[in-house]
Tab-separated table of C-alpha atoms in Angstrom:
chain	number	residue	atom	x	y	z
A	1	ILE	CA	-3.024	-44.114	8.183
A	2	ILE	CA	-1.560	-40.612	9.720
A	3	ALA	CA	-4.553	-38.301	11.014
A	4	LEU	CA	-4.694	-35.036	10.077
A	5	THR	CA	-7.294	-32.822	12.045
A	6	ALA	CA	-8.184	-28.833	12.566
A	7	ASN	CA	-9.083	-30.480	15.599
A	8	ALA	CA	-6.478	-29.415	19.005
A	9	LEU	CA	-8.666	-30.159	21.996
A	10	ALA	CA	-7.649	-32.521	24.037
A	11	GLY	CA	-8.333	-36.046	23.513
A	12	ASP	CA	-8.610	-35.499	20.560
A	13	LYS	CA	-5.126	-37.760	19.876
A	14	GLN	CA	-6.874	-40.239	21.286
A	15	LYS	CA	-10.268	-40.184	20.009
A	16	CYS	CA	-8.216	-41.024	17.006
A	17	LEU	CA	-5.981	-43.328	17.460
A	18	ASP	CA	-9.124	-45.363	19.455
A	19	ALA	CA	-11.080	-45.012	15.606
A	20	GLY	CA	-7.408	-46.689	14.180
A	21	MET	CA	-5.882	-44.167	13.238
A	22	THR	CA	-2.171	-44.593	13.352
A	23	ASP	CA	-1.020	-41.243	14.739
A	24	TYR	CA	-1.987	-37.899	14.819
A	25	LEU	CA	-1.010	-34.311	13.288
A	26	LYS	CA	-3.480	-31.316	13.737
A	27	LYS	CA	-3.650	-27.907	11.192
A	28	PRO	CA	-2.521	-25.489	9.855
A	29	LEU	CA	0.191	-28.370	8.866
A	30	ASN	CA	3.838	-27.868	10.179
A	31	ARG	CA	6.556	-30.143	7.062
A	32	ARG	CA	8.637	-30.541	9.777
A	33	GLU	CA	6.136	-32.555	11.402
A	34	LEU	CA	4.748	-33.941	8.507
A	35	MET	CA	8.748	-34.951	8.186
A	36	ALA	CA	9.854	-37.131	11.055
A	37	THR	CA	5.606	-38.825	11.838
A	38	VAL	CA	6.717	-40.128	8.257
A	39	GLU	CA	9.341	-41.303	8.871
A	40	LYS	CA	8.685	-42.470	11.693
A	41	GLN	CA	5.953	-44.786	11.022
A	42	LEU	CA	7.906	-46.243	7.851
A	43	ALA	CA	10.202	-46.736	10.369
A	44	HIS	CA	8.006	-49.159	12.709
A	45	ALA	CA	6.819	-50.434	8.970
A	46	ALA	CA	10.070	-51.703	7.949
A	47	GLU	CA	9.892	-52.967	11.579
A	48	LEU	CA	7.103	-55.056	11.155
A	49	LEU	CA	8.078	-56.361	7.103
A	50	GLY	CA	11.226	-57.294	8.914
A	51	ALA	CA	13.048	-55.191	6.184
A	52	SER	CA	14.837	-51.737	6.221
A	53	VAL	CA	13.402	-49.192	4.470
A	54	GLY	CA	15.875	-46.460	3.310
A	55	TRP	CA	14.513	-42.907	3.726
A	56	ASP	CA	16.043	-39.337	3.366
A	57	PRO	CA	13.650	-36.625	4.082
A	58	ARG	CA	15.206	-34.298	1.447
A	59	ALA	CA	14.034	-36.393	-1.047
A	60	CYS	CA	10.617	-35.129	0.003
A	61	GLU	CA	8.209	-33.926	-2.694
A	62	CYS	CA	5.218	-33.534	-0.604
A	63	ARG	CA	4.047	-30.010	-0.307
A	64	PRO	CA	1.835	-29.095	2.823
A	65	THR	CA	-1.768	-27.924	1.455
A	66	ILE	CA	-3.645	-24.086	1.985
A	67	GLY	CA	-6.804	-25.576	3.065
A	68	ASP	CA	-9.712	-28.242	1.618
A	69	VAL	CA	-9.789	-26.309	-1.793
A	70	ASP	CA	-12.442	-27.037	-4.587
A	71	HIS	CA	-10.492	-28.176	-7.885
A	72	GLY	CA	-13.159	-27.820	-9.869
A	73	GLY	CA	-15.493	-25.252	-8.913
A	74	PRO	CA	-15.569	-21.430	-10.470
A	75	ALA	CA	-12.414	-19.913	-13.075
A	76	LEU	CA	-10.102	-18.621	-9.912
A	77	ALA	CA	-9.981	-14.653	-9.756
A	78	SER	CA	-6.954	-12.474	-11.898
A	79	SER	CA	-7.561	-10.282	-8.062
A	80	LEU	CA	-7.892	-11.190	-4.953
A	81	VAL	CA	-11.612	-9.354	-4.191
A	82	PRO	CA	-13.552	-6.383	-5.225
A	83	PRO	CA	-12.274	-3.112	-3.401
A	84	TYR	CA	-14.342	-2.705	-0.171
A	85	THR	CA	-15.262	0.920	-0.266
A	86	ALA	CA	-16.543	0.306	3.154
A	87	ALA	CA	-14.043	-0.985	4.795
A	88	PRO	CA	-11.714	1.426	7.305
A	89	GLU	CA	-8.315	1.562	5.758
A	90	PRO	CA	-5.411	-0.038	7.671
A	91	ARG	CA	-3.763	1.404	10.415
A	92	GLU	CA	0.420	2.503	9.269
A	93	GLU	CA	0.966	0.552	12.984
A	94	ALA	CA	-1.091	-2.425	12.405
A	95	ALA	CA	0.818	-5.542	12.513
A	96	PRO	CA	2.563	-7.210	9.245
A	97	PRO	CA	-0.036	-9.215	7.613
A	98	LEU	CA	2.072	-12.322	8.378
A	99	ASP	CA	3.628	-14.168	10.811
A	100	PHE	CA	7.856	-14.997	8.909
A	101	ASP	CA	8.657	-16.466	11.419
A	102	SER	CA	5.949	-19.367	11.555
A	103	LEU	CA	6.153	-19.431	8.057
A	104	SER	CA	9.951	-19.798	7.567
A	105	GLU	CA	9.647	-22.866	9.886
A	106	ARG	CA	6.127	-24.484	7.893
A	107	PHE	CA	7.828	-23.947	5.314
A	108	MET	CA	11.421	-24.236	5.620
A	109	GLY	CA	13.065	-21.125	4.476
A	110	ASP	CA	12.068	-21.897	0.644
A	111	TRP	CA	10.456	-18.815	0.439
A	112	ASP	CA	9.575	-19.522	-4.069
A	113	PHE	CA	7.866	-21.944	-2.838
A	114	VAL	CA	6.345	-19.440	0.337
A	115	GLN	CA	5.555	-17.483	-3.163
A	116	VAL	CA	3.555	-20.398	-4.632
A	117	ILE	CA	1.859	-20.992	-2.101
A	118	LEU	CA	0.217	-17.311	-0.847
A	119	ASP	CA	-0.555	-16.748	-4.395
A	120	LYS	CA	-3.433	-20.148	-4.198
A	121	PHE	CA	-4.459	-18.603	-1.603
A	122	GLN	CA	-4.882	-14.830	-2.380
A	123	GLN	CA	-7.093	-16.681	-5.975
A	124	GLN	CA	-8.566	-19.440	-3.675
A	125	VAL	CA	-10.112	-16.650	-0.657
A	126	GLY	CA	-11.327	-14.367	-3.557
A	127	VAL	CA	-13.805	-17.473	-4.819
A	128	ASP	CA	-14.140	-18.134	-1.248
A	129	LEU	CA	-14.984	-14.257	0.213
A	130	ASP	CA	-17.288	-13.986	-3.034
A	131	GLN	CA	-19.244	-17.289	-1.679
A	132	LEU	CA	-19.660	-15.641	1.622
A	133	GLU	CA	-21.048	-12.637	0.599
A	134	GLN	CA	-24.118	-14.349	-0.616
A	135	SER	CA	-24.181	-17.142	1.326
A	136	LEU	CA	-24.839	-13.790	3.757
A	137	ILE	CA	-27.628	-12.776	1.321
A	138	GLU	CA	-29.005	-15.880	1.472
A	139	HIS	CA	-29.179	-15.537	5.025
A	140	ASN	CA	-28.071	-19.293	5.396
A	141	ALA	CA	-25.978	-19.939	8.381
A	142	GLN	CA	-24.252	-22.792	7.857
A	143	GLN	CA	-22.879	-22.056	4.931
A	144	THR	CA	-20.849	-19.329	6.490
A	145	ALA	CA	-19.647	-20.899	9.395
A	146	SER	CA	-18.205	-23.922	6.733
A	147	LEU	CA	-16.889	-20.992	4.271
A	148	ALA	CA	-15.401	-19.182	7.398
A	149	HIS	CA	-13.974	-22.466	8.820
A	150	ARG	CA	-12.205	-22.598	5.294
A	151	ILE	CA	-10.857	-19.846	5.361
A	152	LYS	CA	-9.522	-19.532	9.186
A	153	GLY	CA	-7.652	-22.835	8.312
A	154	SER	CA	-6.006	-21.879	4.853
A	155	ALA	CA	-4.952	-18.633	6.212
A	156	ALA	CA	-3.850	-20.462	9.354
A	157	ASN	CA	-1.619	-22.947	6.831
A	158	VAL	CA	-0.247	-19.775	5.225
A	159	SER	CA	0.329	-17.557	8.740
A	160	ALA	CA	-2.422	-15.017	7.993
A	161	ILE	CA	-3.249	-15.016	11.834
A	162	GLU	CA	-5.197	-12.101	11.694
A	163	ILE	CA	-7.510	-13.133	8.817
A	164	SER	CA	-6.937	-16.099	10.247
A	165	ARG	CA	-8.749	-14.519	13.410
A	166	LEU	CA	-11.697	-12.809	11.910
A	167	ALA	CA	-12.800	-15.620	9.376
A	168	ALA	CA	-13.106	-18.014	13.158
A	169	GLU	CA	-14.924	-15.347	14.314
A	170	LEU	CA	-17.103	-15.215	11.702
A	171	GLU	CA	-17.164	-19.061	11.484
A	172	ALA	CA	-19.033	-19.427	15.113
A	173	MET	CA	-21.762	-16.653	14.319
A	174	GLY	CA	-22.236	-19.081	11.520
A	175	ARG	CA	-22.944	-21.912	14.391
A	176	ALA	CA	-24.164	-19.940	16.123
A	177	ALA	CA	-27.279	-18.201	13.158
A	178	GLU	CA	-25.987	-15.090	14.357
A	179	LEU	CA	-25.909	-12.870	11.220
A	180	ASP	CA	-25.973	-9.822	12.158
A	181	ASP	CA	-22.562	-8.272	12.513
A	182	ALA	CA	-21.708	-10.656	9.372
A	183	SER	CA	-21.584	-8.377	6.655
A	184	ALA	CA	-19.166	-5.818	8.954
A	185	HIS	CA	-17.158	-8.940	9.417
A	186	LEU	CA	-16.900	-9.981	6.373
A	187	GLY	CA	-15.858	-6.471	5.076
A	188	ARG	CA	-12.946	-6.358	7.681
A	189	ILE	CA	-11.412	-9.700	6.737
A	190	LYS	CA	-11.529	-8.542	2.626
A	191	ALA	CA	-9.731	-5.897	4.599
A	192	GLU	CA	-6.846	-7.576	5.948
A	193	CYS	CA	-7.137	-9.864	2.531
A	194	GLN	CA	-6.554	-6.360	0.519
A	195	ARG	CA	-3.970	-6.175	2.902
A	196	LEU	CA	-1.821	-9.090	2.479
A	197	ASP	CA	-2.639	-8.494	-1.405
A	198	GLN	CA	-0.930	-5.260	-1.167
A	199	PHE	CA	2.063	-6.163	1.315
A	200	VAL	CA	2.827	-9.545	-1.342
A	201	GLN	CA	2.758	-7.615	-4.493
A	202	ARG	CA	5.357	-4.842	-1.773
A	203	ASP	CA	7.168	-6.244	0.429
A	204	LEU	CA	7.714	-10.247	0.148
A	205	SER	CA	10.586	-10.301	-1.858
A	206	ALA	CA	12.426	-8.026	0.279
A	207	VAL	CA	11.024	-9.804	3.318
A	208	ALA	CA	12.825	-13.225	2.549
A	209	ALA	CA	15.548	-12.047	1.242
A	210	GLY	CA	16.803	-10.433	4.139
A	211	PHE	CA	15.331	-14.252	5.987
A	212	ALA	CA	18.033	-15.857	3.821
A	213	GLN	CA	20.325	-13.609	4.527
A	214	THR	CA	19.703	-13.902	7.680
A	215	GLU	CA	20.307	-17.756	7.660
A	216	LYS	CA	23.418	-17.264	5.434
A	217	SER	CA	25.330	-15.442	8.480
């Protein structure tokens, strides 16, 4: 049993092992680390069984997740999020909405799969943001923290670092039940999500082509 947790504090791995886990991985999930961990545990299981197990990581069809998606929830929005006129326009000098190096590393340069994962993230985050807005209307701090936590993790999994950072701050507001500035903070998250949506539509293909060319050379 391999534990998968968003916690990365000192002692978390030992707690998982003490609870009976065989190994430990932390989010955001790295595909190479997952392959290596599974391969190690299969080899160990083969030793215990006294049999050899052939394992080719290239044949693995597993795919890393983008967060705790509720597949039974409402229909996914066709666009990322509704317009949010109160949010400021992103500055031209702002950093790209994605960390391309970590994104390429996490998905092993498979940019077609990156596109699939980003599409799923964009669809689900639209639903999560609508629910977040409703939780703030209801002054539900616990639900606010839970939804912000989900966005934080799924954004980290697609290397949307700024969205993850803003969601972590909103999660902290919810856990502290201090929601006075939460609506404004939600506006900043929406603006960053819109910036990501625009980037994916306009620039992602060129970035992927550049990485592919670099890998060939």
